[in-house]
Amino acid sequence: MLPRLLPLEYAAQRTGLDIETLREMVAQGKVVAGISPEGGILVAVRDGKVVMLENGQANGNGEGGGGDVFELNRRLAQIQREQFAHLEGSAIRLSTASRKYDVPIQTLRDWIKRGYVNVVERRPKRVLVNEADVAFCSALYHVRKPYGSRAPLLDKGGNPYLLKRPELAQLRRERALGPQTK
């Protein structure tokens, strides 16, 4: 029995790819996605290697296992700026934000430079930032940190940046961790 096909909208949401890109990949035979007779979701590339299983087992070697890399985009998409609206306009010092949200000060400075976090007030040896911005970015940061992603934190619209190639994040993570013993 052949698997049922996945709706493109669902596949786009799960993978972080736009629908048009997925259409092109399907048309070129680069990807096949479906729901197995047992109800699990699988995605296979042209060379026959399974790169994603809905149950959280994913890798690029066709053996299953290896992490929940496609779960990353789902978790990132659930984090919305509105969740931190109660902190909007609250000023917090960088050092306090660093401790409270467990984010290195240099990372906070980088977020300011990139425009992710707004400065409320600058004084000598004291920078106050919008706590809502810090809370939102830190939530994204802590979800992405285990994957070692180097992609931007936010897209041009100020929303969580969903990884277009989450399998690369998984590969980088595995390389950084080195060989794992069972």
Coordinates of C-alpha atoms in Angstrom, one line a residue:
M1 CA 0.0 0.0 0.0
L2 CA 1.5 3.4 -1.0
P3 CA 1.6 6.2 1.5
R4 CA -0.9 9.1 1.2
L5 CA 0.7 12.4 0.1
L6 CA 1.1 15.3 2.5
P7 CA -0.7 18.6 1.9
L8 CA 1.9 21.2 0.7
E9 CA 0.8 23.7 3.3
Y10 CA 1.6 21.1 6.1
A11 CA 4.9 20.1 4.5
A12 CA 5.9 23.8 4.2
Q13 CA 5.1 24.5 7.8
R14 CA 7.0 21.4 9.0
T15 CA 10.1 22.0 6.9
G16 CA 10.3 25.8 6.9
L17 CA 10.3 25.8 3.1
D18 CA 7.9 27.9 1.1
I19 CA 5.2 26.2 -0.9
E20 CA 6.6 27.2 -4.3
T21 CA 10.0 25.7 -3.4
L22 CA 8.3 22.5 -2.3
R23 CA 6.3 22.3 -5.6
E24 CA 9.6 22.7 -7.6
M25 CA 11.3 20.0 -5.5
V26 CA 8.4 17.6 -6.1
A27 CA 8.2 18.4 -9.8
Q28 CA 12.0 17.7 -10.1
G29 CA 11.6 14.4 -8.2
K30 CA 13.9 15.7 -5.4
V31 CA 11.4 15.0 -2.6
V32 CA 8.5 12.6 -1.9
A33 CA 6.5 13.1 1.2
G34 CA 3.6 11.1 2.6
I35 CA 1.8 9.5 5.4
S36 CA 2.7 5.8 5.8
P37 CA 0.0 3.2 6.2
E38 CA 0.9 3.1 9.9
G39 CA 0.2 6.9 10.2
G40 CA 3.8 8.1 10.5
I41 CA 5.0 10.9 8.3
L42 CA 8.1 10.4 6.2
V43 CA 10.1 12.4 3.7
A44 CA 12.5 10.7 1.3
V45 CA 14.9 12.4 -1.2
R46 CA 15.7 11.1 -4.6
D47 CA 18.6 8.8 -3.6
G48 CA 16.1 6.9 -1.3
K49 CA 17.4 8.1 2.0
V50 CA 14.8 9.0 4.6
V51 CA 15.5 12.4 6.0
M52 CA 12.5 13.0 8.2
L53 CA 10.2 10.9 10.3
E54 CA 7.3 12.5 12.2
N55 CA 8.0 10.6 15.4
G56 CA 11.1 12.8 15.8
Q57 CA 13.6 10.4 14.4
A58 CA 15.5 12.2 11.6
N59 CA 18.8 12.1 9.9
G60 CA 20.2 12.0 6.4
N61 CA 21.5 8.4 6.3
G62 CA 18.3 6.5 5.9
E63 CA 18.6 4.8 9.3
G64 CA 16.2 6.8 11.4
G65 CA 17.2 8.2 14.8
G66 CA 19.5 11.1 15.2
G67 CA 17.3 13.9 16.6
D68 CA 14.2 15.9 16.2
V69 CA 15.5 18.5 13.8
F70 CA 12.2 19.2 12.0
E71 CA 10.7 19.7 15.5
L72 CA 12.9 22.9 15.6
N73 CA 10.8 24.8 13.1
R74 CA 7.6 23.8 14.7
R75 CA 8.8 25.0 18.1
L76 CA 10.1 28.2 16.7
A77 CA 6.8 29.0 14.9
Q78 CA 5.0 28.6 18.2
I79 CA 6.9 31.5 19.8
Q80 CA 5.1 34.7 19.1
R81 CA 6.1 38.3 20.2
E82 CA 2.6 38.7 21.6
Q83 CA 3.5 36.2 24.4
F84 CA 5.8 38.9 25.8
A85 CA 3.4 41.9 25.4
H86 CA 3.2 42.2 29.2
L87 CA 6.9 43.2 29.3
E88 CA 6.6 45.8 26.5
G89 CA 8.1 49.1 27.5
S90 CA 9.8 47.6 30.6
A91 CA 13.4 48.8 30.7
I92 CA 16.1 46.3 31.8
R93 CA 19.9 46.7 32.0
L94 CA 22.0 44.4 29.8
S95 CA 23.7 42.8 32.8
T96 CA 20.4 42.1 34.4
A97 CA 18.9 40.7 31.2
S98 CA 21.9 38.5 30.7
R99 CA 21.5 36.9 34.1
K100 CA 17.7 36.8 34.0
Y101 CA 17.4 35.3 30.5
D102 CA 20.6 33.3 30.5
V103 CA 22.0 34.9 27.4
P104 CA 25.6 36.2 27.1
I105 CA 26.0 40.0 27.1
Q106 CA 27.8 39.9 23.8
T107 CA 24.8 38.1 22.2
L108 CA 22.5 40.8 23.6
R109 CA 24.8 43.5 22.1
D110 CA 24.7 41.6 18.8
W111 CA 20.8 41.6 18.9
I112 CA 20.9 45.4 19.5
K113 CA 23.2 45.8 16.5
R114 CA 20.9 43.7 14.3
G115 CA 17.8 45.6 15.5
Y116 CA 16.2 42.6 17.3
V117 CA 16.3 44.4 20.6
N118 CA 15.5 48.1 21.0
V119 CA 17.5 50.4 23.3
V120 CA 15.3 52.4 25.7
E121 CA 18.1 54.5 27.2
R122 CA 21.9 54.9 26.9
R123 CA 24.1 56.3 29.6
P124 CA 27.8 55.9 30.3
K125 CA 28.4 52.3 31.5
R126 CA 24.6 51.6 31.4
V127 CA 22.4 50.5 28.6
L128 CA 18.6 49.9 29.1
V129 CA 16.8 47.7 26.6
N130 CA 13.1 46.7 26.0
E131 CA 12.6 43.6 28.2
A132 CA 9.9 42.3 25.8
D133 CA 12.4 42.2 23.0
V134 CA 14.9 40.4 25.1
A135 CA 12.4 37.9 26.4
F136 CA 11.1 37.1 22.8
C137 CA 14.7 36.7 21.4
S138 CA 15.9 34.7 24.3
A139 CA 13.0 32.2 23.9
L140 CA 14.0 31.7 20.3
Y141 CA 17.7 31.6 21.3
H142 CA 17.2 28.8 23.8
V143 CA 15.1 26.7 21.4
R144 CA 17.7 27.0 18.7
K145 CA 20.9 26.7 20.8
P146 CA 21.0 22.9 20.9
Y147 CA 21.0 22.9 17.1
G148 CA 23.9 25.2 16.7
S149 CA 22.2 27.2 14.0
R150 CA 24.0 30.1 12.5
A151 CA 20.9 31.5 10.7
P152 CA 19.4 34.8 11.7
L153 CA 17.2 34.8 14.8
L154 CA 14.4 36.8 13.1
D155 CA 13.3 37.2 9.6
K156 CA 12.8 40.6 7.9
G157 CA 9.3 40.9 9.3
G158 CA 10.5 40.4 12.9
N159 CA 9.1 36.9 13.2
P160 CA 11.1 33.7 14.1
Y161 CA 13.4 32.7 11.3
L162 CA 12.5 29.2 10.3
L163 CA 15.3 27.1 9.0
K164 CA 15.1 26.3 5.3
R165 CA 17.6 23.4 5.7
P166 CA 17.1 22.1 9.3
E167 CA 19.0 18.9 8.3
L168 CA 22.1 21.1 8.0
A169 CA 21.6 22.3 11.6
Q170 CA 21.4 18.7 12.7
L171 CA 24.6 17.8 10.8
R172 CA 26.5 20.8 12.3
R173 CA 25.2 19.7 15.8
E174 CA 26.4 16.2 15.3
R175 CA 29.8 17.3 14.1
A176 CA 30.1 19.7 17.1
L177 CA 29.2 16.9 19.5
G178 CA 31.5 14.4 17.9
P179 CA 31.0 10.7 17.9
Q180 CA 28.3 9.6 20.4
T181 CA 28.5 6.3 22.2
K182 CA 25.3 4.3 22.9

